[in-house]
PDB file of N, CA and C in Angstrom:
ATOM      1  N   MET A   1      31.795  15.725  -2.627  1.00  0.00           N
ATOM      2  CA  MET A   1      31.434  14.894  -3.604  1.00  0.00           C
ATOM      3  C   MET A   1      30.171  16.097  -4.489  1.00  0.00           C
ATOM      4  N   SER A   2      29.968  15.391  -5.666  1.00  0.00           N
ATOM      5  CA  SER A   2      29.339  15.842  -6.725  1.00  0.00           C
ATOM      6  C   SER A   2      28.046  15.668  -7.219  1.00  0.00           C
ATOM      7  N   ASN A   3      27.508  16.867  -7.408  1.00  0.00           N
ATOM      8  CA  ASN A   3      25.946  16.950  -6.997  1.00  0.00           C
ATOM      9  C   ASN A   3      25.251  15.441  -7.385  1.00  0.00           C
ATOM     10  N   LYS A   4      25.600  15.112  -8.633  1.00  0.00           N
ATOM     11  CA  LYS A   4      24.727  13.874  -9.158  1.00  0.00           C
ATOM     12  C   LYS A   4      25.456  12.446  -8.240  1.00  0.00           C
ATOM     13  N   LEU A   5      26.533  12.849  -7.920  1.00  0.00           N
ATOM     14  CA  LEU A   5      26.886  11.580  -7.563  1.00  0.00           C
ATOM     15  C   LEU A   5      26.176  11.430  -5.855  1.00  0.00           C
ATOM     16  N   GLN A   6      25.628  12.381  -5.206  1.00  0.00           N
ATOM     17  CA  GLN A   6      25.182  12.693  -3.734  1.00  0.00           C
ATOM     18  C   GLN A   6      24.474  12.584  -3.876  1.00  0.00           C
ATOM     19  N   THR A   7      23.405  12.851  -5.097  1.00  0.00           N
ATOM     20  CA  THR A   7      21.660  12.578  -5.752  1.00  0.00           C
ATOM     21  C   THR A   7      21.119  10.963  -5.570  1.00  0.00           C
ATOM     22  N   GLU A   8      22.562  10.711  -5.940  1.00  0.00           N
ATOM     23  CA  GLU A   8      22.422   9.269  -6.097  1.00  0.00           C
ATOM     24  C   GLU A   8      22.410   8.672  -5.002  1.00  0.00           C
ATOM     25  N   VAL A   9      23.148   8.854  -4.437  1.00  0.00           N
ATOM     26  CA  VAL A   9      23.961   8.073  -2.786  1.00  0.00           C
ATOM     27  C   VAL A   9      22.181   8.307  -1.756  1.00  0.00           C
ATOM     28  N   ASN A  10      21.817   9.620  -2.099  1.00  0.00           N
ATOM     29  CA  ASN A  10      20.958  10.489  -1.097  1.00  0.00           C
ATOM     30  C   ASN A  10      19.665   9.076  -1.925  1.00  0.00           C
ATOM     31  N   THR A  11      18.870   8.857  -2.830  1.00  0.00           N
ATOM     32  CA  THR A  11      17.504   8.286  -3.487  1.00  0.00           C
ATOM     33  C   THR A  11      17.662   6.709  -3.012  1.00  0.00           C
ATOM     34  N   LYS A  12      18.990   6.229  -3.191  1.00  0.00           N
ATOM     35  CA  LYS A  12      19.102   4.711  -3.334  1.00  0.00           C
ATOM     36  C   LYS A  12      18.468   4.357  -1.901  1.00  0.00           C
ATOM     37  N   PRO A  13      18.196   4.357  -1.153  1.00  0.00           N
ATOM     38  CA  PRO A  13      17.604   4.186   0.091  1.00  0.00           C
ATOM     39  C   PRO A  13      16.063   3.941  -0.007  1.00  0.00           C
ATOM     40  N   LYS A  14      15.328   5.318  -0.701  1.00  0.00           N
ATOM     41  CA  LYS A  14      14.274   5.942  -0.438  1.00  0.00           C
ATOM     42  C   LYS A  14      13.808   5.307  -1.568  1.00  0.00           C
ATOM     43  N   ARG A  15      14.281   4.689  -2.903  1.00  0.00           N
ATOM     44  CA  ARG A  15      13.888   3.829  -3.904  1.00  0.00           C
ATOM     45  C   ARG A  15      13.711   2.319  -3.119  1.00  0.00           C
ATOM     46  N   GLN A  16      14.470   1.777  -2.363  1.00  0.00           N
ATOM     47  CA  GLN A  16      14.402   0.376  -2.185  1.00  0.00           C
ATOM     48  C   GLN A  16      13.021   0.633  -1.122  1.00  0.00           C
ATOM     49  N   ALA A  17      12.862   1.223  -0.231  1.00  0.00           N
ATOM     50  CA  ALA A  17      12.012   1.382   0.348  1.00  0.00           C
ATOM     51  C   ALA A  17      10.995   1.937  -0.098  1.00  0.00           C
ATOM     52  N   THR A  18      10.398   2.438  -1.196  1.00  0.00           N
ATOM     53  CA  THR A  18       9.751   2.690  -2.336  1.00  0.00           C
ATOM     54  C   THR A  18       9.415   1.172  -2.612  1.00  0.00           C
ATOM     55  N   GLU A  19       9.968   0.388  -3.375  1.00  0.00           N
ATOM     56  CA  GLU A  19       9.799  -1.231  -3.983  1.00  0.00           C
ATOM     57  C   GLU A  19       9.428  -2.205  -2.645  1.00  0.00           C
ATOM     58  N   PHE A  20       9.838  -1.928  -1.844  1.00  0.00           N
ATOM     59  CA  PHE A  20       9.457  -2.925  -0.594  1.00  0.00           C
ATOM     60  C   PHE A  20       8.355  -2.646  -0.275  1.00  0.00           C
ATOM     61  N   LYS A  21       7.453  -1.527   0.037  1.00  0.00           N
ATOM     62  CA  LYS A  21       6.079  -1.403   0.120  1.00  0.00           C
ATOM     63  C   LYS A  21       5.071  -1.786  -1.096  1.00  0.00           C
ATOM     64  N   LEU A  22       6.162  -1.437  -2.496  1.00  0.00           N
ATOM     65  CA  LEU A  22       4.771  -1.299  -3.266  1.00  0.00           C
ATOM     66  C   LEU A  22       4.927  -3.457  -3.115  1.00  0.00           C
ATOM     67  N   ILE A  23       6.103  -4.012  -2.910  1.00  0.00           N
ATOM     68  CA  ILE A  23       5.906  -6.087  -2.843  1.00  0.00           C
ATOM     69  C   ILE A  23       5.362  -5.793  -1.520  1.00  0.00           C
ATOM     70  N   ILE A  24       4.863  -5.552  -1.002  1.00  0.00           N
ATOM     71  CA  ILE A  24       4.353  -5.567   0.088  1.00  0.00           C
ATOM     72  C   ILE A  24       2.780  -5.567   0.451  1.00  0.00           C
ATOM     73  N   GLY A  25       2.496  -4.744  -0.125  1.00  0.00           N
ATOM     74  CA  GLY A  25       1.103  -3.969  -0.878  1.00  0.00           C
ATOM     75  C   GLY A  25       0.692  -4.717  -1.310  1.00  0.00           C
ATOM     76  N   LEU A  26       1.697  -5.219  -2.583  1.00  0.00           N
ATOM     77  CA  LEU A  26       0.794  -5.605  -3.613  1.00  0.00           C
ATOM     78  C   LEU A  26       0.354  -7.240  -2.590  1.00  0.00           C
ATOM     79  N   PHE A  27       1.595  -8.322  -1.638  1.00  0.00           N
ATOM     80  CA  PHE A  27       1.204  -9.241  -1.281  1.00  0.00           C
ATOM     81  C   PHE A  27       0.071  -8.857  -0.183  1.00  0.00           C
ATOM     82  N   PHE A  28      -0.194  -8.138   0.223  1.00  0.00           N
ATOM     83  CA  PHE A  28      -1.548  -7.750   1.060  1.00  0.00           C
ATOM     84  C   PHE A  28      -2.653  -7.775   0.122  1.00  0.00           C
ATOM     85  N   ASP A  29      -2.876  -6.530  -1.341  1.00  0.00           N
ATOM     86  CA  ASP A  29      -4.198  -6.951  -1.604  1.00  0.00           C
ATOM     87  C   ASP A  29      -4.222  -8.294  -2.300  1.00  0.00           C
ATOM     88  N   VAL A  30      -3.330  -9.018  -2.114  1.00  0.00           N
ATOM     89  CA  VAL A  30      -3.466 -10.914  -2.461  1.00  0.00           C
ATOM     90  C   VAL A  30      -3.816 -11.377  -1.430  1.00  0.00           C
ATOM     91  N   ILE A  31      -3.294 -11.254  -0.383  1.00  0.00           N
ATOM     92  CA  ILE A  31      -4.638 -11.811   1.454  1.00  0.00           C
ATOM     93  C   ILE A  31      -6.354 -11.296   0.945  1.00  0.00           C
ATOM     94  N   GLY A  32      -6.630  -9.736   1.095  1.00  0.00           N
ATOM     95  CA  GLY A  32      -7.539  -9.158   0.844  1.00  0.00           C
ATOM     96  C   GLY A  32      -8.677 -10.340  -0.467  1.00  0.00           C
ATOM     97  N   MET A  33      -7.984 -10.322  -1.015  1.00  0.00           N
ATOM     98  CA  MET A  33      -8.190 -11.468  -2.181  1.00  0.00           C
ATOM     99  C   MET A  33      -8.506 -12.739  -1.838  1.00  0.00           C
ATOM    100  N   LEU A  34      -7.934 -13.165  -1.202  1.00  0.00           N
ATOM    101  CA  LEU A  34      -8.164 -14.825  -0.806  1.00  0.00           C
ATOM    102  C   LEU A  34      -9.245 -14.838  -0.212  1.00  0.00           C
ATOM    103  N   SER A  35      -9.729 -14.063  -0.032  1.00  0.00           N
ATOM    104  CA  SER A  35     -11.229 -14.862   0.992  1.00  0.00           C
ATOM    105  C   SER A  35     -12.564 -15.334  -0.661  1.00  0.00           C
ATOM    106  N   TYR A  36     -11.522 -14.551  -1.749  1.00  0.00           N
ATOM    107  CA  TYR A  36     -12.681 -15.229  -2.746  1.00  0.00           C
ATOM    108  C   TYR A  36     -12.255 -16.937  -2.912  1.00  0.00           C
ATOM    109  N   LEU A  37     -11.644 -17.361  -2.374  1.00  0.00           N
ATOM    110  CA  LEU A  37     -11.721 -18.719  -2.984  1.00  0.00           C
ATOM    111  C   LEU A  37     -12.687 -19.643  -2.334  1.00  0.00           C
ATOM    112  N   ILE A  38     -13.249 -19.243  -1.539  1.00  0.00           N
ATOM    113  CA  ILE A  38     -14.316 -20.362  -0.301  1.00  0.00           C
ATOM    114  C   ILE A  38     -14.607 -19.731  -0.135  1.00  0.00           C
ATOM    115  N   PRO A  39     -16.214 -19.844  -1.066  1.00  0.00           N
ATOM    116  CA  PRO A  39     -17.654 -19.641  -1.104  1.00  0.00           C
ATOM    117  C   PRO A  39     -18.190 -19.158   0.068  1.00  0.00           C
ATOM    118  N   GLY A  40     -18.619 -18.317   0.449  1.00  0.00           N
ATOM    119  CA  GLY A  40     -19.603 -18.574   1.592  1.00  0.00           C
ATOM    120  C   GLY A  40     -18.847 -17.691   2.237  1.00  0.00           C
ATOM    121  N   LEU A  41     -17.073 -17.965   2.755  1.00  0.00           N
ATOM    122  CA  LEU A  41     -16.114 -17.758   3.580  1.00  0.00           C
ATOM    123  C   LEU A  41     -16.164 -15.872   3.583  1.00  0.00           C
ATOM    124  N   ALA A  42     -15.988 -15.703   2.512  1.00  0.00           N
ATOM    125  CA  ALA A  42     -15.758 -14.466   2.327  1.00  0.00           C
ATOM    126  C   ALA A  42     -15.747 -12.871   2.942  1.00  0.00           C
ATOM    127  N   GLU A  43     -16.931 -12.998   3.602  1.00  0.00           N
ATOM    128  CA  GLU A  43     -17.652 -12.257   4.118  1.00  0.00           C
ATOM    129  C   GLU A  43     -16.934 -11.963   5.433  1.00  0.00           C
ATOM    130  N   SER A  44     -16.833 -13.366   6.396  1.00  0.00           N
ATOM    131  CA  SER A  44     -16.988 -13.433   7.896  1.00  0.00           C
ATOM    132  C   SER A  44     -14.647 -13.328   7.588  1.00  0.00           C
ATOM    133  N   THR A  45     -14.511 -13.865   6.591  1.00  0.00           N
ATOM    134  CA  THR A  45     -13.155 -13.677   7.354  1.00  0.00           C
ATOM    135  C   THR A  45     -12.731 -11.838   7.275  1.00  0.00           C
ATOM    136  N   ASP A  46     -13.238 -10.753   6.104  1.00  0.00           N
ATOM    137  CA  ASP A  46     -13.728  -9.779   6.228  1.00  0.00           C
ATOM    138  C   ASP A  46     -13.367  -8.760   7.548  1.00  0.00           C
ATOM    139  N   LEU A  47     -14.238  -9.895   8.323  1.00  0.00           N
ATOM    140  CA  LEU A  47     -14.972  -8.934   9.855  1.00  0.00           C
ATOM    141  C   LEU A  47     -13.075  -9.265  10.353  1.00  0.00           C
ATOM    142  N   ALA A  48     -12.641  -9.861  10.255  1.00  0.00           N
ATOM    143  CA  ALA A  48     -11.485 -10.247  10.696  1.00  0.00           C
ATOM    144  C   ALA A  48     -10.482  -8.964   9.972  1.00  0.00           C
ATOM    145  N   TRP A  49     -10.396  -9.181   8.922  1.00  0.00           N
ATOM    146  CA  TRP A  49      -9.502  -8.629   7.591  1.00  0.00           C
ATOM    147  C   TRP A  49      -8.984  -7.192   7.650  1.00  0.00           C
ATOM    148  N   ALA A  50     -10.391  -6.304   7.733  1.00  0.00           N
ATOM    149  CA  ALA A  50     -10.834  -5.050   7.624  1.00  0.00           C
ATOM    150  C   ALA A  50     -10.221  -4.603   8.716  1.00  0.00           C
ATOM    151  N   PRO A  51     -10.287  -4.784   9.805  1.00  0.00           N
ATOM    152  CA  PRO A  51      -9.387  -4.013  10.992  1.00  0.00           C
ATOM    153  C   PRO A  51      -7.827  -3.792  10.294  1.00  0.00           C
ATOM    154  N   ILE A  52      -7.385  -4.831  10.381  1.00  0.00           N
ATOM    155  CA  ILE A  52      -5.821  -5.422  10.482  1.00  0.00           C
ATOM    156  C   ILE A  52      -5.565  -4.467   9.184  1.00  0.00           C
ATOM    157  N   ALA A  53      -5.596  -4.508   7.962  1.00  0.00           N
ATOM    158  CA  ALA A  53      -5.690  -4.139   6.899  1.00  0.00           C
ATOM    159  C   ALA A  53      -5.592  -2.631   6.868  1.00  0.00           C
ATOM    160  N   GLY A  54      -6.463  -1.990   7.846  1.00  0.00           N
ATOM    161  CA  GLY A  54      -6.652  -0.501   7.884  1.00  0.00           C
ATOM    162  C   GLY A  54      -5.633  -0.104   8.927  1.00  0.00           C
ATOM    163  N   PHE A  55      -4.379  -0.552   9.693  1.00  0.00           N
ATOM    164  CA  PHE A  55      -4.077  -0.481  10.626  1.00  0.00           C
ATOM    165  C   PHE A  55      -2.935  -0.746  10.302  1.00  0.00           C
ATOM    166  N   LEU A  56      -2.698  -1.599   9.224  1.00  0.00           N
ATOM    167  CA  LEU A  56      -1.566  -2.312   8.104  1.00  0.00           C
ATOM    168  C   LEU A  56      -1.052  -0.955   7.255  1.00  0.00           C
ATOM    169  N   MET A  57      -2.551  -0.421   6.998  1.00  0.00           N
ATOM    170  CA  MET A  57      -1.985   0.697   5.988  1.00  0.00           C
ATOM    171  C   MET A  57      -1.698   2.092   6.239  1.00  0.00           C
ATOM    172  N   THR A  58      -2.082   2.078   7.431  1.00  0.00           N
ATOM    173  CA  THR A  58      -1.064   3.496   8.576  1.00  0.00           C
ATOM    174  C   THR A  58       0.036   3.380   8.885  1.00  0.00           C
ATOM    175  N   MET A  59       0.355   2.213   8.780  1.00  0.00           N
ATOM    176  CA  MET A  59       1.671   1.810   9.625  1.00  0.00           C
ATOM    177  C   MET A  59       2.609   1.823   8.517  1.00  0.00           C
ATOM    178  N   MET A  60       1.706   1.389   7.463  1.00  0.00           N
ATOM    179  CA  MET A  60       2.941   1.976   6.240  1.00  0.00           C
ATOM    180  C   MET A  60       2.896   3.038   5.805  1.00  0.00           C
ATOM    181  N   TYR A  61       2.153   4.311   5.712  1.00  0.00           N
ATOM    182  CA  TYR A  61       2.089   5.109   5.201  1.00  0.00           C
ATOM    183  C   TYR A  61       1.793   5.963   6.011  1.00  0.00           C
ATOM    184  N   LYS A  62       2.530   6.166   6.575  1.00  0.00           N
ATOM    185  CA  LYS A  62       2.396   8.595   7.944  1.00  0.00           C
ATOM    186  C   LYS A  62       2.005   9.332   7.438  1.00  0.00           C
ATOM    187  N   GLY A  63       1.403  10.132   8.566  1.00  0.00           N
ATOM    188  CA  GLY A  63       0.818  11.747   8.082  1.00  0.00           C
ATOM    189  C   GLY A  63      -0.540  11.533   7.086  1.00  0.00           C
ATOM    190  N   THR A  64      -0.978  12.126   6.296  1.00  0.00           N
ATOM    191  CA  THR A  64      -3.033  11.830   6.370  1.00  0.00           C
ATOM    192  C   THR A  64      -3.022  11.119   4.964  1.00  0.00           C
ATOM    193  N   VAL A  65      -2.429  10.554   4.108  1.00  0.00           N
ATOM    194  CA  VAL A  65      -1.818   9.650   3.437  1.00  0.00           C
ATOM    195  C   VAL A  65      -2.085   8.656   4.139  1.00  0.00           C
ATOM    196  N   GLY A  66      -1.597   8.446   5.286  1.00  0.00           N
ATOM    197  CA  GLY A  66      -1.813   6.941   5.954  1.00  0.00           C
ATOM    198  C   GLY A  66      -3.672   6.880   7.039  1.00  0.00           C
ATOM    199  N   LYS A  67      -4.116   8.020   7.374  1.00  0.00           N
ATOM    200  CA  LYS A  67      -4.970   7.956   8.083  1.00  0.00           C
ATOM    201  C   LYS A  67      -6.133   7.510   7.139  1.00  0.00           C
ATOM    202  N   VAL A  68      -6.184   8.477   5.584  1.00  0.00           N
ATOM    203  CA  VAL A  68      -6.929   8.595   4.882  1.00  0.00           C
ATOM    204  C   VAL A  68      -7.335   6.566   4.490  1.00  0.00           C
ATOM    205  N   ALA A  69      -6.246   6.627   4.032  1.00  0.00           N
ATOM    206  CA  ALA A  69      -5.733   4.906   3.041  1.00  0.00           C
ATOM    207  C   ALA A  69      -6.381   4.131   4.390  1.00  0.00           C
ATOM    208  N   GLY A  70      -6.195   3.762   5.299  1.00  0.00           N
ATOM    209  CA  GLY A  70      -6.257   3.583   6.165  1.00  0.00           C
ATOM    210  C   GLY A  70      -8.113   2.966   6.034  1.00  0.00           C
ATOM    211  N   VAL A  71      -8.491   4.599   6.332  1.00  0.00           N
ATOM    212  CA  VAL A  71     -10.220   4.204   6.944  1.00  0.00           C
ATOM    213  C   VAL A  71     -10.606   3.517   4.822  1.00  0.00           C
ATOM    214  N   ILE A  72     -10.308   4.521   3.768  1.00  0.00           N
ATOM    215  CA  ILE A  72     -10.670   3.381   2.824  1.00  0.00           C
ATOM    216  C   ILE A  72     -10.306   2.175   2.699  1.00  0.00           C
ATOM    217  N   THR A  73      -8.894   1.634   3.051  1.00  0.00           N
ATOM    218  CA  THR A  73      -8.756   0.404   3.080  1.00  0.00           C
ATOM    219  C   THR A  73      -9.786  -0.202   3.743  1.00  0.00           C
ATOM    220  N   PHE A  74     -10.236   0.181   4.905  1.00  0.00           N
ATOM    221  CA  PHE A  74     -10.874  -1.195   5.907  1.00  0.00           C
ATOM    222  C   PHE A  74     -12.910  -0.401   5.550  1.00  0.00           C
ATOM    223  N   LEU A  75     -13.186   0.510   5.103  1.00  0.00           N
ATOM    224  CA  LEU A  75     -14.351   0.005   4.337  1.00  0.00           C
ATOM    225  C   LEU A  75     -13.868  -0.413   3.372  1.00  0.00           C
ATOM    226  N   GLU A  76     -13.394  -0.504   2.214  1.00  0.00           N
ATOM    227  CA  GLU A  76     -12.625  -1.316   1.058  1.00  0.00           C
ATOM    228  C   GLU A  76     -13.095  -2.764   1.314  1.00  0.00           C
ATOM    229  N   GLU A  77     -12.464  -3.296   2.346  1.00  0.00           N
ATOM    230  CA  GLU A  77     -12.460  -4.944   3.180  1.00  0.00           C
ATOM    231  C   GLU A  77     -14.236  -4.616   4.355  1.00  0.00           C
ATOM    232  N   ILE A  78     -14.590  -4.422   4.430  1.00  0.00           N
ATOM    233  CA  ILE A  78     -15.894  -4.835   5.030  1.00  0.00           C
ATOM    234  C   ILE A  78     -17.310  -4.343   4.069  1.00  0.00           C
ATOM    235  N   LEU A  79     -17.078  -3.689   3.042  1.00  0.00           N
ATOM    236  CA  LEU A  79     -18.118  -3.774   2.468  1.00  0.00           C
ATOM    237  C   LEU A  79     -18.008  -4.623   1.575  1.00  0.00           C
ATOM    238  N   PRO A  80     -19.515  -5.376   0.984  1.00  0.00           N
ATOM    239  CA  PRO A  80     -19.677  -6.897   0.508  1.00  0.00           C
ATOM    240  C   PRO A  80     -19.648  -6.419  -1.206  1.00  0.00           C
ATOM    241  N   PHE A  81     -18.655  -7.284  -1.915  1.00  0.00           N
ATOM    242  CA  PHE A  81     -18.291  -7.086  -3.636  1.00  0.00           C
ATOM    243  C   PHE A  81     -16.715  -6.280  -3.837  1.00  0.00           C
ATOM    244  N   SER A  82     -16.833  -5.746  -3.359  1.00  0.00           N
ATOM    245  CA  SER A  82     -15.416  -4.690  -2.988  1.00  0.00           C
ATOM    246  C   SER A  82     -13.728  -5.027  -2.897  1.00  0.00           C
ATOM    247  N   ASP A  83     -13.474  -6.533  -2.112  1.00  0.00           N
ATOM    248  CA  ASP A  83     -11.813  -7.377  -2.157  1.00  0.00           C
ATOM    249  C   ASP A  83     -11.273  -6.597  -3.114  1.00  0.00           C
ATOM    250  N   ILE A  84     -11.733  -6.566  -4.397  1.00  0.00           N
ATOM    251  CA  ILE A  84     -11.489  -7.114  -5.763  1.00  0.00           C
ATOM    252  C   ILE A  84     -10.317  -5.556  -5.826  1.00  0.00           C
ATOM    253  N   ILE A  85     -10.998  -4.119  -5.297  1.00  0.00           N
ATOM    254  CA  ILE A  85      -9.371  -3.098  -5.646  1.00  0.00           C
ATOM    255  C   ILE A  85      -9.020  -3.140  -4.419  1.00  0.00           C
ATOM    256  N   PRO A  86      -7.257  -3.222  -5.442  1.00  0.00           N
ATOM    257  CA  PRO A  86      -6.274  -3.319  -4.661  1.00  0.00           C
ATOM    258  C   PRO A  86      -6.061  -1.917  -3.924  1.00  0.00           C
ATOM    259  N   SER A  87      -6.484  -1.285  -2.889  1.00  0.00           N
ATOM    260  CA  SER A  87      -6.136  -0.892  -2.092  1.00  0.00           C
ATOM    261  C   SER A  87      -4.399  -0.442  -1.822  1.00  0.00           C
ATOM    262  N   PHE A  88      -3.525  -1.420  -1.291  1.00  0.00           N
ATOM    263  CA  PHE A  88      -2.593  -1.480  -0.899  1.00  0.00           C
ATOM    264  C   PHE A  88      -1.280  -0.245  -2.496  1.00  0.00           C
ATOM    265  N   THR A  89      -1.623  -1.534  -3.560  1.00  0.00           N
ATOM    266  CA  THR A  89      -1.331  -1.363  -5.023  1.00  0.00           C
ATOM    267  C   THR A  89      -1.718   0.283  -5.279  1.00  0.00           C
ATOM    268  N   ILE A  90      -2.951   1.062  -4.901  1.00  0.00           N
ATOM    269  CA  ILE A  90      -2.828   2.369  -5.556  1.00  0.00           C
ATOM    270  C   ILE A  90      -2.990   3.587  -4.581  1.00  0.00           C
ATOM    271  N   THR A  91      -2.778   2.821  -3.284  1.00  0.00           N
ATOM    272  CA  THR A  91      -2.401   4.071  -2.121  1.00  0.00           C
ATOM    273  C   THR A  91      -0.707   4.168  -2.414  1.00  0.00           C
ATOM    274  N   TRP A  92       0.249   2.922  -3.159  1.00  0.00           N
ATOM    275  CA  TRP A  92       1.109   3.159  -3.543  1.00  0.00           C
ATOM    276  C   TRP A  92       1.319   4.130  -4.390  1.00  0.00           C
ATOM    277  N   LEU A  93       0.635   3.944  -5.840  1.00  0.00           N
ATOM    278  CA  LEU A  93       0.972   4.470  -6.786  1.00  0.00           C
ATOM    279  C   LEU A  93       0.603   5.802  -6.609  1.00  0.00           C
ATOM    280  N   TYR A  94      -0.181   6.524  -5.468  1.00  0.00           N
ATOM    281  CA  TYR A  94      -0.449   7.811  -5.126  1.00  0.00           C
ATOM    282  C   TYR A  94       0.718   8.257  -4.823  1.00  0.00           C
ATOM    283  N   GLU A  95       1.082   7.711  -3.316  1.00  0.00           N
ATOM    284  CA  GLU A  95       2.276   8.414  -2.513  1.00  0.00           C
ATOM    285  C   GLU A  95       4.020   8.386  -3.766  1.00  0.00           C
ATOM    286  N   TYR A  96       4.059   7.427  -4.590  1.00  0.00           N
ATOM    287  CA  TYR A  96       5.210   7.234  -5.819  1.00  0.00           C
ATOM    288  C   TYR A  96       4.912   8.297  -6.464  1.00  0.00           C
ATOM    289  N   ASN A  97       3.947   8.787  -7.366  1.00  0.00           N
ATOM    290  CA  ASN A  97       3.695   9.939  -8.129  1.00  0.00           C
ATOM    291  C   ASN A  97       3.656  11.012  -7.235  1.00  0.00           C
ATOM    292  N   GLN A  98       3.399  11.180  -5.791  1.00  0.00           N
ATOM    293  CA  GLN A  98       3.980  12.742  -5.236  1.00  0.00           C
ATOM    294  C   GLN A  98       5.735  12.218  -4.813  1.00  0.00           C
ATOM    295  N   ASP A  99       6.005  11.606  -4.831  1.00  0.00           N
ATOM    296  CA  ASP A  99       7.473  11.434  -4.747  1.00  0.00           C
ATOM    297  C   ASP A  99       7.893  12.145  -6.086  1.00  0.00           C
ATOM    298  N   LYS A 100       7.613  11.796  -7.349  1.00  0.00           N
ATOM    299  CA  LYS A 100       8.175  11.722  -8.084  1.00  0.00           C
ATOM    300  C   LYS A 100       7.791  13.946  -8.636  1.00  0.00           C
ATOM    301  N   LYS A 101       6.546  14.057  -8.386  1.00  0.00           N
ATOM    302  CA  LYS A 101       6.388  15.741  -8.893  1.00  0.00           C
ATOM    303  C   LYS A 101       7.990  16.238  -7.492  1.00  0.00           C
ATOM    304  N   ASN A 102       8.142  15.731  -6.058  1.00  0.00           N
ATOM    305  CA  ASN A 102       8.649  16.649  -5.021  1.00  0.00           C
ATOM    306  C   ASN A 102      10.196  16.083  -5.571  1.00  0.00           C
ATOM    307  N   GLY A 103      10.207  15.276  -6.748  1.00  0.00           N
ATOM    308  CA  GLY A 103      11.489  15.577  -7.281  1.00  0.00           C
ATOM    309  C   GLY A 103      12.772  14.166  -6.720  1.00  0.00           C
ATOM    310  N   TRP A 104      11.708  13.068  -7.305  1.00  0.00           N
ATOM    311  CA  TRP A 104      12.854  11.850  -6.333  1.00  0.00           C
ATOM    312  C   TRP A 104      12.784  11.081  -7.744  1.00  0.00           C
TER     313      TRP A 104
END
């Protein structure tokens, strides 16, 4: 098998997994921002969503990236008026850029 073909075969599942993470991350970011639709409900729903979002982040991204992003996501969701920050998308961008630097 030629190097080019072998590289294409090896990177296709990685690309699909990366695209799936982006879609799921966008979905989770929207869930985090939905609390602003009902005035007065935002902070009480954040109490429930913050630990869930932190846990989901650690499951989506393994290793140090997942642990750090999980803590940051938890804090972003639990702190007032910070839900607008798309932490899942930012983490995806960070991981995607790291993959690009490593030859993906």
